[in-house]
CSV table of C-alpha atoms and ligand atoms in Angstrom, one decimal:
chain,number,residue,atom,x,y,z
A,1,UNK,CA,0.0,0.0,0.0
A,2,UNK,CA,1.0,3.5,-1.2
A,3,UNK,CA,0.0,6.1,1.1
A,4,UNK,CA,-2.5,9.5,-0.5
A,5,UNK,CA,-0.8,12.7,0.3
A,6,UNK,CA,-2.5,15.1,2.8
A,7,UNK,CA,-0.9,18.4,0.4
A,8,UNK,CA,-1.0,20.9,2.2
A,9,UNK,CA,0.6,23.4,-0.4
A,10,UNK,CA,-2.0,22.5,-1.9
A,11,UNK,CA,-5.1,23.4,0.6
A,12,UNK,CA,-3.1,26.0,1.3
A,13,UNK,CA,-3.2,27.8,-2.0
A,14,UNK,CA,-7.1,27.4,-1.9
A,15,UNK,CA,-7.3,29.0,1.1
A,16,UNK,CA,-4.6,31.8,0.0
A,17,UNK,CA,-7.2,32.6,-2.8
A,18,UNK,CA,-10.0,33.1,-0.4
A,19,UNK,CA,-7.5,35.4,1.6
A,20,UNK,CA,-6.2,37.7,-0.9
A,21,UNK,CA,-9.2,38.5,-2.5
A,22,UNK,CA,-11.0,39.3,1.1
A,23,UNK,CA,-7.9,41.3,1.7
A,24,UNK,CA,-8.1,43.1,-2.0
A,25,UNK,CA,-12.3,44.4,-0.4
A,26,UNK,CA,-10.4,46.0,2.6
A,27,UNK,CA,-7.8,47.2,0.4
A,28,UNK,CA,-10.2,48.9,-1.7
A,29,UNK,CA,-12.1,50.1,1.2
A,30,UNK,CA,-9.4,52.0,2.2
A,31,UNK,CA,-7.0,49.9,4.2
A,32,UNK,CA,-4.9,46.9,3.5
A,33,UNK,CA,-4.8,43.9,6.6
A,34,UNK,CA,-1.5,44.3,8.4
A,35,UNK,CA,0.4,41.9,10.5
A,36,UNK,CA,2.7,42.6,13.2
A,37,UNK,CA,5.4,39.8,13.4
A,38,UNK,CA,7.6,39.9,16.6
A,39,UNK,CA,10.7,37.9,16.2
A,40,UNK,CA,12.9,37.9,19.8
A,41,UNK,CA,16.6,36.4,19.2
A,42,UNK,CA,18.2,35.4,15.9
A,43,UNK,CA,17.3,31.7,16.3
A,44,UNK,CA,17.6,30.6,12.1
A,45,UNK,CA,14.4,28.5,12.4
A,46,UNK,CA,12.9,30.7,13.9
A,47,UNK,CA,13.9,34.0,11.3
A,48,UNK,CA,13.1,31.3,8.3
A,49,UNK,CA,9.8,31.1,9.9
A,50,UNK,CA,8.8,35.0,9.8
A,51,UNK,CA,10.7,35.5,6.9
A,52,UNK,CA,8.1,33.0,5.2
A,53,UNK,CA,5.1,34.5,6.9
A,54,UNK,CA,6.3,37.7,6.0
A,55,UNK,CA,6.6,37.1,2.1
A,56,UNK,CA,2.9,35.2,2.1
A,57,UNK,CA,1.5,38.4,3.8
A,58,UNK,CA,2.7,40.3,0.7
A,59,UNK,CA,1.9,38.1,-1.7
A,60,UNK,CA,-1.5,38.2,-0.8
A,61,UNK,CA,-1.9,41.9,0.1
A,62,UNK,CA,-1.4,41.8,3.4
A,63,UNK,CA,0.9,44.5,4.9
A,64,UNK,CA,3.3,43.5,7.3
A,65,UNK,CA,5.6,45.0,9.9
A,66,UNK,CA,8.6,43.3,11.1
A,67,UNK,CA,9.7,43.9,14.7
A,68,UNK,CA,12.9,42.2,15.3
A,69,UNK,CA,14.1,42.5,19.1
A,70,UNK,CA,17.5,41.7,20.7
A,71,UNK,CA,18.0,38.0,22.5
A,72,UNK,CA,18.9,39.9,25.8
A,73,UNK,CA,15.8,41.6,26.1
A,74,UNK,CA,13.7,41.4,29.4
A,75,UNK,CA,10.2,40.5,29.8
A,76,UNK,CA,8.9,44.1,31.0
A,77,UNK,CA,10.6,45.2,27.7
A,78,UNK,CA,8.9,42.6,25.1
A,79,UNK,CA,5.6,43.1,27.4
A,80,UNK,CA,5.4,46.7,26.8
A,81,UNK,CA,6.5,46.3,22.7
A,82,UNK,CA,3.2,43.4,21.9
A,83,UNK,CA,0.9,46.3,25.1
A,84,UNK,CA,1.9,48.8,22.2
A,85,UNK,CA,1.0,46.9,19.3
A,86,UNK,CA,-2.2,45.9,20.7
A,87,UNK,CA,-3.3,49.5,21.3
A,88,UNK,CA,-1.8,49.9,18.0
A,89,UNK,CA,-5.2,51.2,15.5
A,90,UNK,CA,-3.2,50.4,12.3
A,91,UNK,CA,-2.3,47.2,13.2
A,92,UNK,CA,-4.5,44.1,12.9
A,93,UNK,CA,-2.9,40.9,14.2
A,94,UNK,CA,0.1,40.0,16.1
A,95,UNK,CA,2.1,37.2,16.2
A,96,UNK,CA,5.1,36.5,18.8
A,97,UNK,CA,7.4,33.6,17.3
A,98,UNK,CA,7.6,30.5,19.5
A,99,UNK,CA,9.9,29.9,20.9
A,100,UNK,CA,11.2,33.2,22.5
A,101,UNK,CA,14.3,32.7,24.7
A,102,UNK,CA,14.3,30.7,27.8
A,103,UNK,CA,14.8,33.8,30.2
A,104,UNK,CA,11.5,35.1,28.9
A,105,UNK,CA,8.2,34.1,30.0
A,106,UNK,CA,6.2,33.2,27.0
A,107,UNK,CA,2.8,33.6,28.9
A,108,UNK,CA,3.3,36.9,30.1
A,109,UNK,CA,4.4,37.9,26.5
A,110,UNK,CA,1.4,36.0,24.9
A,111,UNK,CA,-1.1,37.9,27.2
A,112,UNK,CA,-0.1,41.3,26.1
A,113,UNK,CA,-1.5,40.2,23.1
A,114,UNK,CA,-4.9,42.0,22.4
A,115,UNK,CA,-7.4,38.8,22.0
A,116,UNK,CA,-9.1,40.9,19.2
A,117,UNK,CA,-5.5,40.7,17.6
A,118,UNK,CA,-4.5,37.0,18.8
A,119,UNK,CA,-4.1,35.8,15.1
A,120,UNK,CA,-1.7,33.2,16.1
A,121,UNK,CA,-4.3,31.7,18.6
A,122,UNK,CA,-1.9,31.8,21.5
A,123,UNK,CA,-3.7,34.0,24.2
A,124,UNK,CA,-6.1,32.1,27.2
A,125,UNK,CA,-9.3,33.9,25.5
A,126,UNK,CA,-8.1,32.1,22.3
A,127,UNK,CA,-7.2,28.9,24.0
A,128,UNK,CA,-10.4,28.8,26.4
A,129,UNK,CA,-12.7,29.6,23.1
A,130,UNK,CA,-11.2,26.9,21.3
A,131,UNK,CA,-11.1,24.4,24.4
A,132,UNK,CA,-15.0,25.1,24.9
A,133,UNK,CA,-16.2,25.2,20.9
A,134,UNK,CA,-16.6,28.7,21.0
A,135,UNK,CA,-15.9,31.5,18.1
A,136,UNK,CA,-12.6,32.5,18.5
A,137,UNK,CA,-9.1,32.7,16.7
A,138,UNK,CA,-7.2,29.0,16.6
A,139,UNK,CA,-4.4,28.1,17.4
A,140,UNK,CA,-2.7,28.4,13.8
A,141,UNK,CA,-0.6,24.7,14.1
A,142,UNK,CA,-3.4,22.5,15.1
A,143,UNK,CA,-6.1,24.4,13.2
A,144,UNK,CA,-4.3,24.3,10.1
A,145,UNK,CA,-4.3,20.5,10.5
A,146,UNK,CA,-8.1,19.8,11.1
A,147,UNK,CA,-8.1,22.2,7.9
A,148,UNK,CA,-5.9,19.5,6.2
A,149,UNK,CA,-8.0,17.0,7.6
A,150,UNK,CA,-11.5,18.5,6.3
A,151,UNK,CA,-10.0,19.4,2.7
A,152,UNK,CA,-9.7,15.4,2.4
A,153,UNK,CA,-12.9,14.4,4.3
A,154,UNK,CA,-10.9,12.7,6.9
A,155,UNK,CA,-13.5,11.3,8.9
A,156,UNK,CA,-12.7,12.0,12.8
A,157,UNK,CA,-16.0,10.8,14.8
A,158,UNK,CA,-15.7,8.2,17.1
A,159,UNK,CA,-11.9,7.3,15.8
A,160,UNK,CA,-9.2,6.9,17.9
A,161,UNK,CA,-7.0,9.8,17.4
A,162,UNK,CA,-3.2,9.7,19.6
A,163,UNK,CA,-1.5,13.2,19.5
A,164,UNK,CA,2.0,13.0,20.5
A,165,UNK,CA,3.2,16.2,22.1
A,166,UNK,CA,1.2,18.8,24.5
A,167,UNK,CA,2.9,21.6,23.9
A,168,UNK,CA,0.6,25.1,24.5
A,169,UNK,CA,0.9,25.9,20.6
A,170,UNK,CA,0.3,22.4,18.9
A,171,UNK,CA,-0.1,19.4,20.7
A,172,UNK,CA,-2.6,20.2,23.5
A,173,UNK,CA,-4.8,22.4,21.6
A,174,UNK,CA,-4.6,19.7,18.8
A,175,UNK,CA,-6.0,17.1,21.1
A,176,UNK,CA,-9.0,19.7,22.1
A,177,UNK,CA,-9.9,19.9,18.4
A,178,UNK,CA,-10.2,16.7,17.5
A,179,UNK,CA,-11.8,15.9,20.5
A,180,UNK,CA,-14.4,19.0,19.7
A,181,UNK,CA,-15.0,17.0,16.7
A,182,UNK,CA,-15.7,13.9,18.4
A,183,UNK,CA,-12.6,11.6,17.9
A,184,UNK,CA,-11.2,9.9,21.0
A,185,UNK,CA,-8.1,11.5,21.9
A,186,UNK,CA,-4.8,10.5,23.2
A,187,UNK,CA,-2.2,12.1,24.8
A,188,UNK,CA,1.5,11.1,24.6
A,189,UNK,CA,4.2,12.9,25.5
A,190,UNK,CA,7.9,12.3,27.2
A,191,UNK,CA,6.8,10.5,30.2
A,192,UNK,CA,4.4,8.3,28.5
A,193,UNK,CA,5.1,4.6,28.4
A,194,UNK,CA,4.4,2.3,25.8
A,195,UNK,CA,4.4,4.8,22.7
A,196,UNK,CA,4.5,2.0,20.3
A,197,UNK,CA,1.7,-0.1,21.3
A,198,UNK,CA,-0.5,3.1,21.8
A,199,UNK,CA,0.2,3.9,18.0
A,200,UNK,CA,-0.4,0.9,16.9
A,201,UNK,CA,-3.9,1.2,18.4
A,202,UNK,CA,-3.8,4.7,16.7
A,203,UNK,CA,-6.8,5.6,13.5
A,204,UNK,CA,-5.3,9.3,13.6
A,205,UNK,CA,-1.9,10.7,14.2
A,206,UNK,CA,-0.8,13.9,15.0
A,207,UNK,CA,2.9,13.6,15.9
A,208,UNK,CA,4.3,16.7,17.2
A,209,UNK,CA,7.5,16.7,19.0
A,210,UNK,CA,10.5,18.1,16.9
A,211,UNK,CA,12.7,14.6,17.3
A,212,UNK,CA,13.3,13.4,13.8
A,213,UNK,CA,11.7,10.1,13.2
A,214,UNK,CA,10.6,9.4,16.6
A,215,UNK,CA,7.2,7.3,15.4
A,216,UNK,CA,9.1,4.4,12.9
A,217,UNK,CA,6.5,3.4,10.7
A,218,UNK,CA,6.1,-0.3,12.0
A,219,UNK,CA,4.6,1.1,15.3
A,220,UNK,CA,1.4,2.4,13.1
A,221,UNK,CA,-1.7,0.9,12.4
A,222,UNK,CA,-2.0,0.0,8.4
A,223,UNK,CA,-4.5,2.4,7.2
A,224,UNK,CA,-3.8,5.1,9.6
A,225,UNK,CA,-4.2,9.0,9.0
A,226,UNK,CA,-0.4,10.3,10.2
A,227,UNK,CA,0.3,14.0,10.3
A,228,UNK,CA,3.4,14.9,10.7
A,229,UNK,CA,3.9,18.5,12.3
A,230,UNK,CA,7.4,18.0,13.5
A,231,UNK,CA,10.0,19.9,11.5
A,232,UNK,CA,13.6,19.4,12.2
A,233,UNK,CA,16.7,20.5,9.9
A,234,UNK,CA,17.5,18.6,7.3
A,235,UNK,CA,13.5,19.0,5.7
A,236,UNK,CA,13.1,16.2,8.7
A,237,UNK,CA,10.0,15.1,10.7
A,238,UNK,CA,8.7,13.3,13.4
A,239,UNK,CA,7.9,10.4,11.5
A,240,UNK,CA,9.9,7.9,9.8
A,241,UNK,CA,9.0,8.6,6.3
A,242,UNK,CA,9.4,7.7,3.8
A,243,UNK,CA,8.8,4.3,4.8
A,244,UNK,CA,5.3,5.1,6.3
A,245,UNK,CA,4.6,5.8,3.1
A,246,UNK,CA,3.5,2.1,2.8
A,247,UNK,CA,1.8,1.5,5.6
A,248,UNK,CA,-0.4,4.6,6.4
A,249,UNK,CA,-3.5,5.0,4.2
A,250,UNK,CA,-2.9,9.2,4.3
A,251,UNK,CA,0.3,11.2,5.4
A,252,UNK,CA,1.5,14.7,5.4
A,253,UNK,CA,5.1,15.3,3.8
A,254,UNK,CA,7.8,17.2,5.7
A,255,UNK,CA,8.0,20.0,3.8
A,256,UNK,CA,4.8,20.9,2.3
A,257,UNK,CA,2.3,19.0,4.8
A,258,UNK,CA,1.5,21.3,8.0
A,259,UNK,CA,3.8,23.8,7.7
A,260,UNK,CA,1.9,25.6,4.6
A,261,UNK,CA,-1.4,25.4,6.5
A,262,UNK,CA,0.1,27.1,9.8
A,263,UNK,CA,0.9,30.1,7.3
A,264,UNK,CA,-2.4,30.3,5.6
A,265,UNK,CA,-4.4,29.8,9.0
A,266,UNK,CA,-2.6,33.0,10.3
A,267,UNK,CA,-3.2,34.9,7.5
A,268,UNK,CA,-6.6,34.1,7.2
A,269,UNK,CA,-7.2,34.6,10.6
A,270,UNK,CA,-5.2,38.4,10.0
A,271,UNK,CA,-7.5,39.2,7.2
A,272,UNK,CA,-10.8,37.9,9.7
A,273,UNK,CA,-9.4,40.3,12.3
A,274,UNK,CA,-9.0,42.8,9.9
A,275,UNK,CA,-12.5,42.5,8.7
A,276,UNK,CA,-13.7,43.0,12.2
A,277,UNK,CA,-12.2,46.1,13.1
A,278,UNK,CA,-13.7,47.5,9.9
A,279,UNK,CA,-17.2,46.6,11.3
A,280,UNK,CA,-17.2,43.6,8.7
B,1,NAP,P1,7.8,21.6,22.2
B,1,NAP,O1,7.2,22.8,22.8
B,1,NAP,O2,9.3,21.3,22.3
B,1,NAP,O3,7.0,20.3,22.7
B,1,NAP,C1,7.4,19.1,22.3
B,1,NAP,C2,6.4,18.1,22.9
B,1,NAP,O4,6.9,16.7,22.6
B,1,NAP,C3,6.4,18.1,24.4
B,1,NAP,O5,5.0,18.0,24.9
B,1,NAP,C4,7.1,16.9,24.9
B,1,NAP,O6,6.7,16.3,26.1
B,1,NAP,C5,6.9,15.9,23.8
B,1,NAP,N1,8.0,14.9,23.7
B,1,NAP,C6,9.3,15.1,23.8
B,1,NAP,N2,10.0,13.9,23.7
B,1,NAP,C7,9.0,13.0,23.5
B,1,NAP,C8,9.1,11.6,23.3
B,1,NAP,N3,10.2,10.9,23.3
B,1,NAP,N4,7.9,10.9,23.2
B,1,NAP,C9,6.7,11.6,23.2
B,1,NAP,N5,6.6,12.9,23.4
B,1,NAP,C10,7.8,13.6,23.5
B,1,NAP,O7,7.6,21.6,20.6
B,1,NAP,P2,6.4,22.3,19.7
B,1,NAP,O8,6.6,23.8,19.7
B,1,NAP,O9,5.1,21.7,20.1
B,1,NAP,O10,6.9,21.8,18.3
B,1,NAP,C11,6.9,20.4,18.0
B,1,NAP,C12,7.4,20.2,16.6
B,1,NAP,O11,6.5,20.8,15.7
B,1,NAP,C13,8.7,20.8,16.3
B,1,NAP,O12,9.4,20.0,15.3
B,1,NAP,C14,8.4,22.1,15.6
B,1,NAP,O13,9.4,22.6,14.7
B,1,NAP,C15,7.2,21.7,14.8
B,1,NAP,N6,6.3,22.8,14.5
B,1,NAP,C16,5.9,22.9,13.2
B,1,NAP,C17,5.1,24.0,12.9
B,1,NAP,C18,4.7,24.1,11.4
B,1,NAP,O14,4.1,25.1,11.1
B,1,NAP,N7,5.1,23.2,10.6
B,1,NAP,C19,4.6,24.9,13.8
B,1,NAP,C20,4.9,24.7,15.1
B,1,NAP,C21,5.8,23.6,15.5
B,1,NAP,P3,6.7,17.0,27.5
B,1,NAP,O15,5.5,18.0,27.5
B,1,NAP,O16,6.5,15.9,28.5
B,1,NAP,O17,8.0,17.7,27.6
């Protein structure tokens, strides 16, 4: 058995359609989206990764600005830069890269973030709205992947779906989706015990760690939905592909699987904000 591809360059360019032409409306209407993209530190992954959000804005006519702050800078500092942002009137959406150095504390940077301009999905409004089916911005990681998931008609209802990872960005708010959509979900994560046998018993996979190749492809089920969100250098992911390939019925590539769909959820989600503060 081959695997089918989940593509999400693909998805991803249907959605960028939707985007730029409901950014083009604004545009004409007198003012273009914009993004503010806070990037703390010069870790390369983490500059690749706003450097690529950054060309995607433009390319679909959303203006961006690009604050780019020192490693050494304390959390009082970055606190007062996203309080500024937020109280911002020509900005739209903000987004703090993850992760931000260690000496920082993430939260307290997250929460300066207004909720009206939480495009990433990474505040506790955000977080509780998604947690409790509410209207609210997503988490861009994990919502980009039931977006995946929906292009294909994965079915998620009653399946048993094992998410490995919990991190605050991806893996726990990826376990609340599916969960809002009726899968039964598992949690595994580095303390869990017995990773292989719990994958076997796996319909869905989200694996979501950042340790190349951690899920070998004889642990899965045959037939199993795998989604690899892990991206480590090298164009590597958390699964070992490509020799899943033949024993998962669907699987996301590393690149061009999650990583596409995180970027177009976040613009999306720019151009919704956007829309709001217009009164749309
Ligand atoms: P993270 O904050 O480091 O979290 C990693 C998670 O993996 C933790 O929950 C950790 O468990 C768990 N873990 C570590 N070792 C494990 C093991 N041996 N078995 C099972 N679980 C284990 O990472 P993250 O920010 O969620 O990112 C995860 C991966 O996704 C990275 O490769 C990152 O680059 C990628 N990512 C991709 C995108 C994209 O757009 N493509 C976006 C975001 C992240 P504990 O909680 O117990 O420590």
């Amino acid at each position: 058995m081959t695997s089918q591809v989940l593509d999400g360059v693909a998805v991803a360019k249907e959605i960028l359609k939707g985007v730029s032409r409901r950014a083009s409306v604004l545009r004409d209407a007198g003012r273009a989206p914009r993004l503010a993209t806070v990037l703390v530190g010069d870790d390369d992954a983490s500059k690749t990764y706003v450097r690529m959000k950054v060309n995607r804005c433009s390319e679909v006519g959303i203006e961006s600005v690009r604050i780019d702050l020192d490693a050494e800078i304390s959390t009082p500092v970055l606190v007062a830069q996203i309080e500024a942002l937020s109280a911002d009137p020509a900005i739209d959406g903000i987004l703090l890269q993850h992760p931000v150095p260690g000496h920082i504390d993430e939260r307290a940077a997250f929460e300066a973030i207004d909720p009206a301009k939480d495009v990433d999905g990474v505040t506790r409004t955000s977080f509780a709205a998604m947690a409790l089916g509410n209207p609210g911005f997503q988490s861009c990681t994990p919502g980009g992947i039931l977006r995946l998931l929906d292009a294909y008609e994965i079915p998620l209802e009653g399946r048993h779906a094992v998410v490995v990872g919990r991190s605050h960005i991806l893996g726990l708010p990826m376990g609340m989706l599916l969960l809002g959509r009726d899968a039964t979900v598992t949690y595994c994560h580095s303390r869990t015990r017995g990773l292989a046998e719990i994958l076997g018993r796996a319909d869905v996979v989200v694996a979501a760690v950042g340790t190349p190749e951690l899920v070998r492809a004889r642990w899965l089920k045959p037939g199993a939905v795998v989604v690899d969100a892990g991206y480590s250098a090298g164009d590597r992911g958390d699964v070992e592909q490509p020799a899943a390939r033949e024993v998962a019925g669907w699987l996301s590539p590393v690149p061009g699987g999650v990583g596409p769909m995180t970027i177009a959820m976040l613009l999306e989600q720019t151009v919704t904000a956007a829309e709001r503060r217009a009164g749309g």
